[in-house]
PDB file of C-alpha atoms in Angstrom:
ATOM      1  CA  MET B 412      14.608 -19.794  -7.778  1.00 84.00           C
ATOM      2  CA  LYS B 413      15.458 -16.121  -7.763  1.00 93.00           C
ATOM      3  CA  LEU B 414      14.603 -13.309  -5.391  1.00 94.00           C
ATOM      4  CA  PHE B 415      13.236 -10.010  -6.667  1.00 96.00           C
ATOM      5  CA  LEU B 416      12.749  -6.676  -4.888  1.00 95.00           C
ATOM      6  CA  ILE B 417       9.985  -4.135  -5.401  1.00 96.00           C
ATOM      7  CA  SER B 418      11.052  -1.019  -3.519  1.00 94.00           C
ATOM      8  CA  ASP B 419       9.940   2.545  -3.053  1.00 92.00           C
ATOM      9  CA  ASN B 420      13.489   3.896  -2.789  1.00 90.00           C
ATOM     10  CA  ILE B 421      16.786   3.533  -4.573  1.00 92.00           C
ATOM     11  CA  ASP B 422      18.809   2.953  -1.381  1.00 89.00           C
ATOM     12  CA  THR B 423      17.099  -0.349  -0.601  1.00 89.00           C
ATOM     13  CA  LEU B 424      17.449  -1.449  -4.217  1.00 92.00           C
ATOM     14  CA  THR B 425      21.156  -0.575  -4.221  1.00 91.00           C
ATOM     15  CA  GLY B 426      21.752  -2.611  -1.054  1.00 89.00           C
ATOM     16  CA  MET B 427      19.921  -5.618  -2.457  1.00 90.00           C
ATOM     17  CA  ARG B 428      21.749  -5.379  -5.781  1.00 93.00           C
ATOM     18  CA  LEU B 429      25.012  -5.603  -3.848  1.00 92.00           C
ATOM     19  CA  ALA B 430      23.678  -8.932  -2.520  1.00 90.00           C
ATOM     20  CA  GLY B 431      22.806 -10.070  -6.055  1.00 92.00           C
ATOM     21  CA  ILE B 432      19.060  -9.389  -5.907  1.00 93.00           C
ATOM     22  CA  GLU B 433      17.543  -7.566  -8.862  1.00 95.00           C
ATOM     23  CA  GLY B 434      14.556  -5.284  -8.514  1.00 96.00           C
ATOM     24  CA  VAL B 435      12.677  -2.143  -9.433  1.00 96.00           C
ATOM     25  CA  VAL B 436      11.768   1.142  -7.776  1.00 96.00           C
ATOM     26  CA  VAL B 437       8.122   2.202  -8.063  1.00 95.00           C
ATOM     27  CA  HIS B 438       6.007   4.874  -6.395  1.00 93.00           C
ATOM     28  CA  GLU B 439       2.515   4.897  -7.875  1.00 93.00           C
ATOM     29  CA  LYS B 440      -0.223   2.273  -7.607  1.00 93.00           C
ATOM     30  CA  GLN B 441      -0.257   1.473 -11.329  1.00 95.00           C
ATOM     31  CA  GLU B 442       3.549   1.099 -11.389  1.00 95.00           C
ATOM     32  CA  PHE B 443       3.258  -1.253  -8.406  1.00 95.00           C
ATOM     33  CA  LYS B 444       0.584  -3.342 -10.134  1.00 94.00           C
ATOM     34  CA  ASN B 445       2.677  -3.521 -13.329  1.00 96.00           C
ATOM     35  CA  ALA B 446       5.717  -4.693 -11.350  1.00 95.00           C
ATOM     36  CA  LEU B 447       3.593  -7.352  -9.619  1.00 94.00           C
ATOM     37  CA  ASP B 448       2.256  -8.591 -12.950  1.00 94.00           C
ATOM     38  CA  LYS B 449       5.824  -8.860 -14.241  1.00 94.00           C
ATOM     39  CA  VAL B 450       7.102 -10.904 -11.291  1.00 94.00           C
ATOM     40  CA  ARG B 451       4.062 -13.177 -11.188  1.00 92.00           C
ATOM     41  CA  SER B 452       4.576 -14.062 -14.848  1.00 92.00           C
ATOM     42  CA  ASP B 453       8.280 -14.879 -14.366  1.00 92.00           C
ATOM     43  CA  LYS B 454       8.427 -18.532 -13.251  1.00 92.00           C
ATOM     44  CA  ASP B 455      12.073 -18.179 -12.143  1.00 94.00           C
ATOM     45  CA  ILE B 456      11.158 -15.784  -9.312  1.00 94.00           C
ATOM     46  CA  GLY B 457      10.341 -17.650  -6.102  1.00 93.00           C
ATOM     47  CA  ILE B 458      10.414 -14.854  -3.513  1.00 93.00           C
ATOM     48  CA  VAL B 459       9.391 -11.236  -3.942  1.00 94.00           C
ATOM     49  CA  LEU B 460      10.582  -8.752  -1.330  1.00 93.00           C
ATOM     50  CA  LEU B 461       8.384  -5.688  -0.847  1.00 93.00           C
ATOM     51  CA  THR B 462       9.358  -2.698   1.271  1.00 91.00           C
ATOM     52  CA  GLU B 463       6.917  -2.078   4.135  1.00 89.00           C
ATOM     53  CA  TYR B 464       5.875   1.144   2.434  1.00 89.00           C
ATOM     54  CA  PHE B 465       3.655  -0.852   0.053  1.00 89.00           C
ATOM     55  CA  GLY B 466       1.948  -2.657   2.919  1.00 87.00           C
ATOM     56  CA  ARG B 467       1.047   0.721   4.425  1.00 86.00           C
ATOM     57  CA  ARG B 468       0.168   2.447   1.140  1.00 89.00           C
ATOM     58  CA  PHE B 469      -1.660  -0.398  -0.654  1.00 91.00           C
ATOM     59  CA  PRO B 470      -2.694  -2.827   2.124  1.00 89.00           C
ATOM     60  CA  GLU B 471      -5.531  -4.400   0.127  1.00 92.00           C
ATOM     61  CA  ILE B 472      -3.167  -5.433  -2.679  1.00 91.00           C
ATOM     62  CA  VAL B 473      -0.380  -6.695  -0.400  1.00 90.00           C
ATOM     63  CA  ASP B 474      -2.734  -8.616   1.898  1.00 89.00           C
ATOM     64  CA  ASP B 475      -4.409 -10.282  -1.080  1.00 89.00           C
ATOM     65  CA  LEU B 476      -1.021 -11.323  -2.481  1.00 87.00           C
ATOM     66  CA  LYS B 477       0.130 -12.791   0.816  1.00 85.00           C
ATOM     67  CA  LEU B 478      -3.080 -14.754   1.288  1.00 86.00           C
ATOM     68  CA  SER B 479      -3.677 -15.993  -2.247  1.00 85.00           C
ATOM     69  CA  ALA B 480      -0.291 -16.416  -3.948  1.00 76.00           C
ATOM     70  CA  LYS B 481       1.550 -19.687  -3.383  1.00 81.00           C
ATOM     71  CA  ILE B 482       4.492 -18.952  -5.692  1.00 87.00           C
ATOM     72  CA  PRO B 483       6.084 -16.508  -5.603  1.00 91.00           C
ATOM     73  CA  LEU B 484       6.150 -15.889  -1.865  1.00 91.00           C
ATOM     74  CA  PHE B 485       5.637 -12.203  -1.027  1.00 91.00           C
ATOM     75  CA  GLU B 486       7.453 -10.863   2.029  1.00 89.00           C
ATOM     76  CA  GLU B 487       7.599  -7.334   3.442  1.00 89.00           C
ATOM     77  CA  ILE B 488      10.959  -5.998   4.590  1.00 87.00           C
ATOM     78  CA  PRO B 489      11.937  -2.770   6.370  1.00 82.00           C
ATOM     79  CA  ASP B 490      13.451  -0.055   4.224  1.00 71.00           C
ATOM     80  CA  ARG B 491      16.212   2.433   5.007  1.00 66.00           C
ATOM     81  CA  HIS B 492      13.975   4.162   7.568  1.00 63.00           C
ATOM     82  CA  GLY B 493      13.606   0.982   9.600  1.00 59.00           C
ATOM     83  CA  THR B 494      10.488  -0.952  10.398  1.00 61.00           C
ATOM     84  CA  GLY B 495       7.118   0.691  10.853  1.00 60.00           C
ATOM     85  CA  ARG B 496       6.224  -1.859  13.516  1.00 60.00           C
ATOM     86  CA  SER B 497       6.271  -1.231  17.236  1.00 62.00           C
ATOM     87  CA  PRO B 498       9.382  -2.412  19.107  1.00 60.00           C
ATOM     88  CA  ASP B 499       7.471  -5.227  20.828  1.00 65.00           C
ATOM     89  CA  PHE B 500       5.506  -6.458  17.792  1.00 53.00           C
ATOM     90  CA  ILE B 501       6.682 -10.065  18.199  1.00 59.00           C
ATOM     91  CA  THR B 502       5.615 -10.210  21.847  1.00 64.00           C
ATOM     92  CA  SER B 503       2.262  -8.646  20.959  1.00 66.00           C
ATOM     93  CA  TYR B 504       1.779 -11.141  18.151  1.00 57.00           C
ATOM     94  CA  VAL B 505       2.486 -14.117  20.454  1.00 69.00           C
ATOM     95  CA  ASN B 506       0.177 -12.685  23.146  1.00 67.00           C
ATOM     96  CA  GLU B 507      -2.617 -12.319  20.614  1.00 66.00           C
ATOM     97  CA  ALA B 508      -2.023 -15.706  18.973  1.00 69.00           C
ATOM     98  CA  ILE B 509      -1.869 -17.914  22.072  1.00 72.00           C
ATOM     99  CA  GLY B 510      -3.356 -15.700  24.770  1.00 68.00           C
ATOM    100  CA  LEU B 511      -0.342 -15.768  27.069  1.00 62.00           C
ATOM    101  CA  LYS B 512       1.330 -12.710  28.504  1.00 64.00           C
ATOM    102  CA  LEU B 513       5.103 -12.960  28.093  1.00 57.00           C
TER     103      LEU B 513
END
């Protein structure tokens, strides 16, 4: 199975291409939907990497993909600006999930 990147900037795509991962750069909602349709129809793609920008810009689409799609697996990654999450997001997640303060 192949990996595929849908990015909002050329720098992230260039870095992934150096690692052998193909992808596209999109900015608008319709471009994003078209790219998603393309990857979902390609049975060779097993994992789709999305820059966190799309999770912030189109949360309803990204959340639906993560919850409903079995294959390919959709995963958000930080882009060249770093993650949009707080520095202690893992600790906060564990605290919320199991109710223990770490």
